[in-house]
């Protein structure tokens, strides 16, 4: 075996488990200890400053400069007590990673000494060196600077890296001209828009609610691979996924891994991750093996969507960092291994009021059930209207590999609601007959579903897992989101389409009331209409089946499998209605964002093509040639020793096959480089992304086929890269 591969495998086999640093059995004793949370604020802030932050958190009211100074002073005091000597604005640029720029509290004084300084200005705004973050042309045309601005809605925290500690302040990232350049700013706008649209609807039922927020509970899937093996795979190192690799002999008998016992090293990793998360106030609660070998999942208790998104970004950061401590590498890519399950990040989404009501949870009385039904049916209508935007919101080069392959939802957006809710909707449709106002008021429709729904939902263990968007009892679960995605994008779209939908609903109800209907009658009538109109998007069957692809097509549902085409949905009239007319994006912001997304796709495929070409030419062809030399020497030797031709038959066959694959690889790589060059020179990012998708990407797949065939032919001892079986099965 090649020396480096062999020694990597030996390293893995001999690894000791790294002991996790357990704080205490009781998480409650240290949960949030590194967060400037309510308790810390009460301790470190004046009454006025505390009230100012609370008000900003509740209804986004502005914090005065004077108050900002007071808050900064308190935050600094807390951070210094915690041992942090620097601070950073922490933000989520469109690269998909988190970014930070650290500054020290320390400021030298003229006496040659110094003091620790942190004022309101530094808290509220910072100017990171932002020229390397994507701006979709916004900054190039105006002004190179970008600003970060404090988001009081997400608490500051202390990040510990090694022995260094830094106060991190969650911020939005905007251009000099005020345009959003990150994930958070549009999410905040969409959440605000949704709240404004939802409150009047809630007030039809509950006059006391003053606030409503979207809630998000994400479930993060990931793979873990030993660092020694990871480092020997340039594709994992630079693309986050394997670009080649023959299927392991063990085949797909992977189910034994699911909910099986967690390997010891992984368990130690999970414990460390949980401890760090808990200190940072990330309410992780579940951990388990996933379907594929070496695949795992963690999930927290749900939170307000803005905080939940920040927590997921923070988690992904922590996952990578803590994995290194355990000599592991975490793969957040949606499809690290071909032929093996991919990783998603289910986004569980709901709405809840400050009166403690989950709006997607069926209530105990007919009246609260009507509230539930109102929001439930409006979600269906929103998804039916804007399913293409949801598709666009989860589009990425990574996720293209996952959607519709190996146990992942297809690229068709449909909604699963279960047989019970299907019956309820059918009943409403039947009974709330058009124009029969009297029957409604006669309480013909009792809405006594509260007796059944909770039980049915809890017992319903075989929930349809093949749906990209499923009702799961008290929330909807958007399952098509990719594991490496920032949840903000799908959540922004979700909030936007729901807000838009609720505005229409309220208008329609008001009109009926004005025309003389009772409130309940008006609501039921509009819901009935929506039920009829939303049927197209409802699907209860097997979302993985070919039959569904056909049916979806006949229903006119889109099945867009690749990112460059899915992104086009952002340019439609409907997208403008929901994203621009609502003020969530300005015209330029949306245009810039689409540019960035097309361009990101281009960079991704271009990068993969380069890596694949490099591995193919510099590692795999030489391995093939080496083995060919061995074989031809052997054939020559056997012939010289006078053996008949039949003795070298097998060697000759293998040799011929090797030569064919080696030649094909070289030819195809050359072809790919030409196609890449051509795509690269397209007139726009939009056109380039499509060229990369249609002309370059298929060549990568073609090359891979030859590489994988070669892997099955070449002497195992000569193969330079760790194999699938080694990465997936050696613990
Ligand atoms: P499964 O793996 O069966 O889908 P989990 O229990 O792993 O279910 O995940 C459920 C997720 O849904 C958790 O993150 C949980 O916090 C979240 N969740 C539960 N209720 C709500 C809600 N009202 N809003 C948003 N998320 C929720
Ligand atoms: Mg789930």
XYZ file of C-alpha atoms and ligand atoms in Angstrom:
759
model
C 0.000 0.000 0.000
C 1.311 3.501 -0.648
C 3.150 4.549 2.437
C 1.147 7.605 3.273
C -2.203 5.876 2.937
C -0.974 2.934 4.968
C 0.365 5.082 7.755
C -2.857 7.113 7.833
C -4.851 3.934 8.315
C -2.503 2.769 11.042
C -2.826 6.118 12.762
C -6.590 5.804 12.786
C -6.542 2.261 14.092
C -4.246 3.251 16.937
C -6.075 6.418 17.957
C -6.998 6.833 21.593
C -10.258 8.502 22.509
C -9.667 12.051 23.661
C -11.361 12.540 26.965
C -14.186 15.082 26.854
C -14.054 18.017 29.275
C -17.154 17.471 31.344
C -18.246 20.536 33.347
C -20.944 18.986 35.465
C -23.699 16.467 35.044
C -26.196 19.297 35.378
C -26.223 21.378 32.231
C -28.434 23.899 34.019
C -25.439 24.831 36.184
C -23.460 26.270 33.270
C -25.996 26.788 30.478
C -25.523 30.254 29.000
C -22.496 31.034 31.170
C -20.724 32.560 28.152
C -23.728 34.585 27.030
C -24.595 38.160 27.908
C -28.037 36.884 28.820
C -30.786 38.278 30.957
C -29.049 37.442 34.225
C -25.753 38.983 33.073
C -27.537 42.083 31.795
C -29.369 42.553 35.059
C -26.086 42.320 36.907
C -23.931 44.488 34.645
C -26.368 47.046 33.216
C -28.062 50.024 34.817
C -31.839 49.808 35.032
C -32.181 52.238 32.084
C -29.715 50.415 29.886
C -31.341 47.098 30.690
C -34.789 48.430 29.790
C -33.427 49.912 26.559
C -31.986 46.584 25.426
C -35.158 44.755 26.407
C -37.282 47.190 24.413
C -35.010 46.820 21.410
C -35.324 43.052 21.652
C -39.073 43.187 21.929
C -40.087 45.643 19.233
C -36.860 46.689 17.541
C -37.028 50.156 19.130
C -33.871 52.183 18.634
C -31.222 52.482 21.310
C -29.904 56.013 21.812
C -26.163 56.709 21.639
C -26.154 57.525 25.317
C -27.785 54.215 26.156
C -25.442 52.405 23.791
C -22.535 53.801 25.823
C -24.106 52.463 28.976
C -24.717 49.047 27.420
C -21.163 48.916 26.061
C -19.757 49.716 29.497
C -21.752 46.878 31.046
C -20.811 44.447 28.305
C -17.152 45.345 28.671
C -17.309 44.807 32.430
C -18.867 41.405 31.937
C -16.404 40.406 29.208
C -13.374 41.449 31.269
C -14.691 39.552 34.283
C -14.985 36.543 31.987
C -11.378 36.938 30.890
C -11.974 38.331 27.385
C -9.561 41.048 26.304
C -10.942 41.742 22.846
C -14.198 42.100 21.009
C -15.485 41.522 17.537
C -18.549 42.159 15.480
C -19.709 38.747 14.402
C -21.576 38.513 11.101
C -22.731 36.179 8.369
C -21.595 37.366 4.947
C -22.843 35.662 1.814
C -19.814 33.403 1.637
C -21.841 31.155 3.907
C -19.337 31.306 6.739
C -19.243 33.516 9.767
C -16.813 36.408 9.853
C -15.208 38.485 12.539
C -12.635 41.211 12.991
C -11.093 41.385 16.433
C -10.164 44.565 18.253
C -8.678 44.835 21.709
C -10.309 46.692 24.563
C -6.836 47.866 25.461
C -6.040 51.442 24.434
C -2.629 52.974 25.184
C -2.530 56.305 27.015
C 0.031 59.119 26.750
C 1.604 58.196 30.086
C 2.774 55.010 28.446
C 0.124 53.004 30.221
C -3.249 51.962 28.983
C -6.897 51.398 29.764
C -9.585 48.996 28.646
C -12.006 50.911 26.436
C -15.255 49.946 24.730
C -17.791 52.647 23.941
C -21.223 52.773 22.376
C -19.774 53.606 18.978
C -17.712 50.448 18.915
C -20.683 48.412 20.044
C -23.105 49.826 17.516
C -20.994 49.964 14.390
C -17.736 48.654 13.004
C -16.065 48.803 9.647
C -14.515 45.458 8.866
C -12.074 45.139 6.015
C -14.853 43.855 3.873
C -13.458 44.069 0.397
C -13.110 40.312 0.161
C -16.744 39.550 0.917
C -19.123 39.146 -1.994
C -21.283 42.183 -2.722
C -22.798 41.285 -6.081
C -21.486 44.500 -7.566
C -23.023 46.789 -4.956
C -19.769 47.926 -3.433
C -17.768 48.020 -6.629
C -20.039 50.642 -8.115
C -20.339 52.883 -5.079
C -17.997 52.592 -2.211
C -15.711 49.840 -1.099
C -16.606 50.033 2.551
C -19.007 47.782 4.386
C -20.370 48.210 7.891
C -21.492 45.895 10.601
C -24.257 47.061 12.901
C -25.274 45.621 16.249
C -28.345 43.374 16.415
C -29.613 43.664 19.998
C -32.075 40.856 19.260
C -29.338 38.241 19.471
C -27.270 38.181 22.666
C -23.531 38.837 22.702
C -21.371 35.900 23.716
C -17.814 34.967 24.520
C -15.971 32.737 22.120
C -13.069 30.797 23.516
C -10.387 29.646 21.107
C -7.593 27.866 22.920
C -6.924 30.159 25.852
C -8.024 33.301 24.040
C -11.434 34.750 24.748
C -13.306 37.264 22.634
C -16.551 39.104 23.145
C -18.647 38.468 20.012
C -21.415 40.891 19.100
C -23.960 39.590 16.578
C -24.354 42.127 13.799
C -25.836 42.708 10.391
C -23.501 43.499 7.504
C -24.419 46.308 5.116
C -22.799 48.344 2.389
C -21.874 52.018 2.711
C -25.147 52.823 0.981
C -27.129 50.733 3.460
C -27.762 47.662 1.345
C -27.711 44.282 3.035
C -24.705 42.115 2.258
C -25.436 39.294 4.661
C -28.009 36.708 5.672
C -29.231 38.345 8.843
C -30.481 41.727 7.648
C -33.103 40.345 5.227
C -34.168 37.770 7.801
C -34.840 40.499 10.348
C -36.842 42.428 7.780
C -38.821 39.348 6.760
C -39.562 38.505 10.395
C -40.771 42.031 11.020
C -42.917 41.938 7.898
C -44.422 38.615 8.972
C -45.170 39.957 12.412
C -46.951 43.001 11.028
C -49.039 40.772 8.779
C -49.767 38.130 11.415
C -50.805 40.322 14.351
C -54.055 41.602 12.783
C -54.974 38.012 11.959
C -54.196 36.856 15.488
C -56.269 39.737 16.839
C -59.307 38.178 15.193
C -58.943 35.569 17.927
C -56.716 36.911 20.686
C -56.715 40.613 21.421
C -53.929 40.306 24.000
C -51.098 39.211 21.736
C -48.656 42.042 21.061
C -45.888 40.052 19.494
C -45.573 37.061 17.218
C -42.367 35.452 16.066
C -41.378 32.646 13.808
C -39.680 29.798 15.647
C -37.020 27.556 14.206
C -35.724 24.232 15.421
C -33.010 22.960 13.087
C -31.648 19.430 12.950
C -28.025 19.379 11.849
C -26.715 16.312 10.037
C -23.004 15.805 9.478
C -20.290 13.271 8.786
C -17.133 12.696 10.778
C -13.939 11.425 9.195
C -10.614 10.860 10.866
C -8.202 13.722 10.318
C -5.393 11.471 9.052
C -7.570 10.120 6.248
C -9.147 13.498 5.579
C -5.754 15.104 5.046
C -4.922 12.582 2.344
C -7.966 13.479 0.305
C -7.411 16.766 -1.541
C -11.061 16.662 -2.597
C -12.313 16.614 1.000
C -9.773 19.207 1.975
C -10.626 21.686 -0.770
C -14.136 20.808 -1.928
C -15.641 19.301 1.219
C -16.773 16.224 -0.680
C -15.210 13.242 -2.386
C -14.967 13.826 -6.129
C -14.065 10.198 -6.707
C -14.221 6.927 -4.824
C -15.645 3.535 -5.680
C -18.569 2.240 -3.631
C -17.431 0.152 -0.661
C -17.853 -3.602 -0.781
C -20.070 -3.466 2.256
C -22.573 -1.902 -0.084
C -25.632 -0.202 1.272
C -26.315 -2.360 4.324
C -25.998 0.724 6.407
C -29.214 0.645 8.329
C -27.482 -1.014 11.296
C -25.825 2.316 11.938
C -29.077 4.221 12.427
C -29.794 4.758 16.113
C -27.098 2.190 16.808
C -24.598 2.834 19.555
C -22.439 5.884 19.015
C -18.718 5.069 18.569
C -16.625 6.104 21.558
C -14.479 8.737 19.867
C -17.520 10.288 18.310
C -19.325 10.247 21.616
C -16.447 12.097 23.258
C -16.617 14.652 20.461
C -20.345 15.082 20.902
C -19.982 15.636 24.639
C -17.390 18.360 24.105
C -19.523 19.962 21.424
C -22.558 19.922 23.688
C -20.672 21.464 26.595
C -19.397 24.319 24.440
C -22.834 24.822 22.890
C -24.523 24.883 26.256
C -22.122 27.461 27.618
C -22.972 29.576 24.585
C -26.673 29.179 25.224
C -27.327 26.860 22.285
C -29.996 24.542 23.679
C -28.795 21.260 22.115
C -30.900 18.356 23.263
C -30.586 15.412 20.927
C -27.719 13.491 19.410
C -27.747 10.306 17.414
C -26.327 8.291 14.559
C -27.845 8.946 11.164
C -28.673 6.530 8.372
C -25.277 6.484 6.661
C -22.109 5.135 8.269
C -20.098 7.906 9.952
C -23.124 10.196 9.777
C -24.621 11.863 12.840
C -27.158 14.462 13.878
C -27.728 16.969 16.611
C -30.729 19.166 17.324
C -31.609 21.841 19.854
C -34.825 22.985 21.429
C -36.382 25.470 19.015
C -35.910 29.230 19.459
C -36.973 32.536 17.943
C -35.799 32.325 14.344
C -33.110 35.041 14.431
C -31.438 33.560 17.485
C -31.849 30.032 16.142
C -30.101 31.012 12.905
C -27.212 32.605 14.796
C -26.966 29.538 16.963
C -26.783 27.257 13.967
C -24.015 29.343 12.392
C -22.175 29.303 15.675
C -22.703 25.570 15.979
C -21.194 24.865 12.561
C -18.182 26.883 13.617
C -17.836 25.024 16.891
C -18.305 21.659 15.213
C -15.267 22.217 13.023
C -13.150 23.539 15.821
C -13.974 20.855 18.355
C -13.608 18.076 15.788
C -9.950 19.040 15.400
C -9.386 18.581 19.108
C -10.573 14.996 18.624
C -8.458 14.472 15.506
C -11.632 14.317 13.489
C -12.920 16.422 10.637
C -16.544 17.307 10.309
C -18.083 17.242 6.851
C -21.005 19.632 6.604
C -21.311 19.127 2.848
C -24.690 17.892 1.627
C -23.197 14.950 -0.236
C -19.675 14.033 0.883
C -19.925 10.474 -0.482
C -21.651 9.410 -3.683
C -24.106 6.572 -3.284
C -24.378 7.179 0.455
C -27.084 9.235 2.164
C -26.546 12.950 2.063
C -26.890 15.424 4.925
C -29.739 17.816 5.400
C -30.747 20.371 7.944
C -34.436 20.034 8.596
C -35.883 23.421 9.469
C -38.795 22.989 11.868
C -40.788 26.179 11.577
C -43.741 27.563 13.443
C -45.171 30.812 14.803
C -45.678 31.709 18.407
C -47.155 34.655 20.278
C -46.028 36.428 23.402
C -49.138 35.015 25.048
C -47.442 31.643 24.761
C -49.455 30.198 21.926
C -47.951 28.057 19.195
C -50.147 29.018 16.249
C -49.614 25.690 14.499
C -50.639 23.643 17.492
C -54.271 22.521 17.502
C -56.107 23.940 20.518
C -58.534 22.533 23.007
C -61.662 24.436 22.026
C -63.368 24.998 18.683
C -62.370 28.646 18.882
C -58.664 27.976 19.288
C -58.946 25.323 16.641
C -60.145 27.949 14.255
C -57.014 29.946 15.050
C -54.917 26.855 14.366
C -56.783 26.084 11.150
C -56.368 29.645 9.983
C -52.604 29.526 10.263
C -52.350 25.955 9.075
C -54.355 26.578 5.909
C -52.547 29.845 5.240
C -49.223 27.979 5.273
C -50.582 25.552 2.685
C -51.775 28.410 0.540
C -48.470 30.258 0.874
C -46.455 27.202 -0.130
C -48.822 26.467 -2.983
C -48.417 30.009 -4.317
C -44.703 30.343 -3.788
C -43.253 26.830 -3.881
C -40.732 27.930 -6.484
C -39.303 30.509 -4.122
C -38.860 27.867 -1.459
C -37.003 25.792 -4.035
C -34.780 28.744 -4.832
C -34.122 29.375 -1.143
C -32.406 26.017 -0.708
C -30.505 26.006 -3.987
C -26.764 25.400 -3.857
C -24.256 23.392 -5.845
C -23.900 21.121 -2.806
C -27.596 20.531 -2.340
C -28.055 19.614 -6.026
C -26.209 16.386 -5.298
C -28.533 15.528 -2.480
C -32.047 16.438 -3.597
C -33.707 13.468 -5.180
C -30.838 11.069 -4.461
C -30.523 8.367 -1.790
C -33.244 9.066 0.686
C -33.469 12.800 0.260
C -36.542 14.780 -0.727
C -36.847 15.512 -4.443
C -36.485 18.961 -5.972
C -40.270 19.138 -6.267
C -41.788 21.153 -3.451
C -44.916 19.518 -2.040
C -46.572 19.436 1.366
C -47.425 16.406 3.464
C -50.146 16.937 6.070
C -51.127 13.393 7.063
C -54.420 11.585 6.649
C -56.071 13.165 9.652
C -55.609 16.750 8.539
C -56.505 15.711 5.008
C -59.859 14.494 6.336
C -60.362 17.678 8.316
C -59.765 19.787 5.230
C -62.047 17.644 3.101
C -64.734 17.980 5.712
C -64.455 21.744 5.725
C -64.528 21.868 1.988
C -67.657 19.738 1.888
C -69.551 21.416 4.663
C -68.804 25.044 4.138
C -70.753 25.078 0.947
C -70.600 28.184 -1.125
C -73.147 30.778 -0.157
C -74.715 28.759 2.640
C -74.168 31.354 5.258
C -76.874 30.024 7.611
C -75.446 26.591 7.909
C -72.238 28.076 9.109
C -73.803 30.097 11.846
C -75.871 27.071 12.748
C -72.614 25.592 13.895
C -73.011 22.866 11.392
C -69.294 22.612 11.556
C -68.288 21.863 15.088
C -64.538 21.940 14.686
C -64.215 19.417 17.433
C -60.919 18.191 16.145
C -59.122 18.959 19.376
C -60.092 15.584 20.781
C -58.235 13.779 18.118
C -55.412 15.803 16.686
C -52.858 15.698 19.487
C -53.195 11.927 19.935
C -53.125 11.204 16.270
C -50.048 13.323 15.803
C -48.126 11.710 18.602
C -48.996 8.185 17.557
C -48.337 8.783 13.952
C -44.904 7.201 13.948
C -44.707 6.454 10.266
C -44.784 10.096 9.324
C -43.969 10.500 5.707
C -40.224 11.076 5.564
C -40.125 11.512 1.820
C -41.773 14.917 1.767
C -39.703 18.086 1.481
C -42.218 20.010 3.573
C -44.248 18.163 6.165
C -46.682 19.016 8.929
C -45.463 17.222 12.030
C -48.140 17.865 14.606
C -47.380 21.377 15.794
C -44.961 22.760 13.204
C -43.944 22.389 9.594
C -40.681 20.711 8.805
C -38.829 22.009 5.749
C -36.593 19.069 4.974
C -35.057 20.110 1.709
C -32.637 22.528 3.396
C -29.018 21.441 2.989
C -26.688 20.648 5.873
C -24.140 23.359 5.089
C -26.712 26.061 4.360
C -27.273 29.139 6.452
C -30.885 28.646 7.607
C -31.510 32.361 7.204
C -32.210 32.109 3.478
C -35.012 29.520 3.642
C -36.369 31.166 6.792
C -36.407 34.590 5.140
C -38.427 33.173 2.279
C -40.713 31.225 4.598
C -41.474 34.317 6.661
C -41.891 36.456 3.578
C -44.368 34.174 1.816
C -46.338 33.605 5.001
C -46.522 37.345 5.685
C -47.648 38.012 2.146
C -50.271 35.303 2.432
C -51.634 36.562 5.760
C -52.063 40.050 4.328
C -54.262 38.645 1.557
C -56.181 36.549 4.039
C -56.976 39.502 6.263
C -58.110 41.576 3.312
C -60.444 38.835 2.110
C -61.904 38.231 5.558
C -62.443 41.922 6.180
C -64.297 42.257 2.920
C -66.685 39.423 3.767
C -67.301 40.877 7.223
C -68.023 44.240 5.666
C -70.518 42.509 3.385
C -72.362 41.213 6.417
C -70.845 37.844 7.339
C -70.034 36.898 10.886
C -66.352 36.791 11.727
C -66.298 32.993 11.986
C -68.339 32.654 8.827
C -65.960 34.899 6.917
C -62.892 33.068 8.171
C -64.308 29.663 7.324
C -65.343 30.771 3.894
C -61.917 32.100 3.015
C -60.237 29.021 4.449
C -62.507 26.825 2.414
C -61.508 28.689 -0.726
C -57.821 28.319 0.149
C -58.208 24.612 0.784
C -59.598 24.167 -2.699
C -56.907 26.349 -4.203
C -53.994 24.680 -2.433
C -54.674 21.082 -3.340
C -52.098 21.083 -6.061
C -49.203 21.231 -3.636
C -50.490 18.554 -1.260
C -49.006 15.107 -1.673
C -49.226 12.217 0.739
C -47.488 9.492 -1.270
C -43.884 8.420 -1.739
C -41.905 11.500 -2.686
C -38.930 9.380 -3.751
C -40.877 7.499 -6.417
C -40.749 8.004 -10.142
C -44.528 7.970 -10.187
C -44.484 11.192 -8.168
C -42.166 12.891 -10.636
C -44.674 12.085 -13.348
C -47.669 13.146 -11.322
C -45.986 16.362 -10.250
C -45.335 17.137 -13.852
C -48.962 16.613 -14.779
C -49.924 18.896 -11.866
C -47.650 21.549 -13.279
C -45.310 21.519 -10.271
C -41.749 22.423 -11.076
C -38.977 19.879 -10.676
C -35.858 21.955 -11.099
C -32.866 19.845 -10.248
C -30.036 22.292 -10.574
C -29.147 25.527 -8.850
C -28.613 27.923 -11.773
C -32.151 27.253 -12.956
C -33.672 27.241 -9.480
C -32.134 30.663 -8.853
C -34.038 32.021 -11.851
C -37.159 31.855 -9.699
C -35.807 34.855 -7.787
C -36.288 36.900 -10.936
C -39.983 36.164 -11.455
C -42.923 38.489 -10.934
C -43.969 36.479 -7.895
C -40.552 36.856 -6.343
C -40.724 40.604 -6.756
C -44.179 40.682 -5.150
C -42.944 38.846 -2.105
C -39.416 40.152 -1.779
C -39.301 43.657 -3.195
C -42.847 45.014 -2.835
C -42.748 44.023 0.830
C -39.515 45.930 1.449
C -37.551 42.860 2.485
C -35.030 43.480 -0.294
C -34.523 46.557 -2.394
C -34.340 46.043 -6.118
C -30.547 46.308 -5.989
C -30.202 44.059 -2.981
C -32.122 41.265 -4.613
C -30.264 41.662 -7.900
C -26.924 41.632 -6.076
C -27.872 38.564 -4.116
C -28.847 36.629 -7.227
C -25.529 37.627 -8.823
C -23.647 36.337 -5.805
C -25.542 33.069 -5.830
C -24.869 32.454 -9.536
C -21.256 33.362 -9.011
C -20.878 31.145 -5.966
C -22.124 28.263 -8.081
C -19.574 29.039 -10.781
C -16.735 29.184 -8.265
C -17.796 25.919 -6.718
C -17.884 23.909 -9.940
C -14.731 25.587 -11.231
C -12.950 24.694 -8.029
C -14.144 21.107 -8.162
C -13.011 20.776 -11.759
C -9.531 21.991 -10.843
C -9.256 19.647 -7.902
C -10.496 16.682 -9.879
C -8.101 17.409 -12.732
C -5.240 17.656 -10.280
C -6.045 14.396 -8.516
C -6.679 12.585 -11.786
C -3.498 13.684 -13.500
C -1.115 13.821 -10.553
C -2.278 10.935 -8.425
C -4.563 8.522 -10.215
C -2.990 8.299 -13.671
C 0.446 7.673 -12.092
C -1.071 4.915 -9.946
C -2.654 3.384 -13.053
C 0.602 3.639 -14.973
C 2.555 2.051 -12.118
C 0.290 -0.901 -12.093
C 0.431 -1.133 -15.874
C 4.216 -1.326 -15.609
C 3.993 -4.114 -13.075
C 1.597 -6.007 -15.281
C 3.558 -5.583 -18.485
C 6.775 -6.636 -16.753
C 4.953 -9.666 -15.484
C 3.537 -10.484 -18.932
C 6.972 -10.111 -20.483
C 8.542 -12.315 -17.823
C 5.955 -15.035 -18.186
C 6.318 -15.032 -21.971
C 10.088 -15.253 -21.690
C 9.831 -18.220 -19.386
C 8.054 -19.996 -22.225
C 4.543 -20.125 -20.791
C 1.680 -20.284 -23.286
C -0.305 -17.148 -24.166
C -3.194 -18.350 -22.012
C -1.060 -17.777 -18.901
C -1.051 -14.025 -19.437
C -4.668 -13.717 -20.522
C -5.957 -12.121 -17.317
C -3.012 -9.726 -17.030
C -3.524 -8.649 -20.624
C -7.209 -8.018 -20.090
C -6.536 -5.914 -17.031
C -3.761 -4.089 -18.821
C -6.044 -3.267 -21.731
C -8.771 -2.011 -19.411
C -6.250 0.094 -17.476
C -4.916 1.634 -20.641
C -8.419 2.456 -21.801
C -9.360 4.174 -18.557
C -6.078 6.053 -18.290
C -6.493 7.342 -21.829
C -10.114 8.231 -21.274
C -9.253 10.129 -18.086
C -6.617 12.182 -19.834
C -8.880 12.955 -22.797
C -11.846 13.839 -20.619
C -9.794 16.035 -18.300
C -8.516 17.978 -21.292
C -12.056 18.346 -22.556
C -13.220 19.542 -19.158
C -10.522 22.187 -18.991
C -11.580 23.527 -22.384
C -15.258 23.544 -21.418
C -14.348 25.293 -18.190
C -12.384 27.962 -19.952
C -15.265 28.600 -22.283
C -17.831 28.730 -19.470
C -15.555 31.052 -17.541
C -15.716 33.591 -20.342
C -19.506 33.788 -20.415
C -21.022 37.257 -20.562
C -22.695 37.142 -17.162
C -22.714 35.114 -13.964
C -26.154 33.866 -14.901
C -24.975 32.470 -18.245
C -21.734 31.212 -16.754
C -23.548 29.285 -14.037
C -25.658 27.532 -16.640
C -22.636 26.731 -18.769
C -20.841 25.247 -15.773
C -23.961 23.290 -14.903
C -24.737 21.928 -18.367
C -21.307 21.720 -19.975
C -18.718 21.284 -17.232
C -20.417 19.350 -14.453
C -21.376 16.325 -16.620
C -17.700 15.985 -17.563
C -16.748 15.716 -13.892
C -19.202 12.861 -13.562
C -17.801 11.191 -16.679
C -14.222 11.420 -15.431
C -15.243 10.065 -12.088
C -16.687 6.944 -13.693
C -13.295 6.082 -15.176
C -11.470 6.925 -11.963
C -13.740 4.677 -9.929
C -13.367 1.833 -12.414
C -9.631 2.252 -12.165
C -9.854 2.079 -8.385
C -11.461 -1.338 -8.738
C -8.683 -2.521 -11.073
C -5.475 -1.107 -9.623
C -3.524 -3.055 -7.007
C -4.859 -1.882 -3.644
C -1.296 -1.343 -2.420
C -0.715 1.201 -5.165
C -3.879 3.245 -4.656
C -2.896 6.641 -3.277
C -6.163 7.864 -1.742
C -8.000 6.560 1.312
C -10.937 4.527 0.065
C -14.610 4.872 0.941
C -14.499 1.814 3.189
C -11.616 3.307 5.126
C -13.193 6.712 5.594
C -16.625 5.344 6.417
C -15.964 2.243 8.442
C -12.665 2.425 10.306
C -13.231 3.767 13.785
P -37.398 14.398 14.023
O -35.956 13.968 13.988
O -38.368 13.299 14.259
O -37.779 15.255 12.878
P -36.646 15.910 16.327
O -37.280 15.725 17.654
O -35.276 15.474 16.111
O -37.644 15.296 15.289
O -36.685 17.418 15.920
C -37.746 18.155 16.148
C -37.279 19.579 16.072
O -38.417 20.393 15.962
C -36.525 20.042 17.318
O -35.436 20.853 16.949
C -37.569 20.860 18.017
O -37.039 21.871 18.854
C -38.315 21.443 16.853
N -39.623 22.016 17.231
C -40.531 21.532 18.073
N -41.565 22.409 18.210
C -41.290 23.467 17.418
C -41.926 24.715 17.121
N -43.075 25.049 17.688
N -41.306 25.552 16.276
C -40.145 25.225 15.707
N -39.500 24.090 15.942
C -40.045 23.206 16.787
Mg -36.622 15.956 11.224
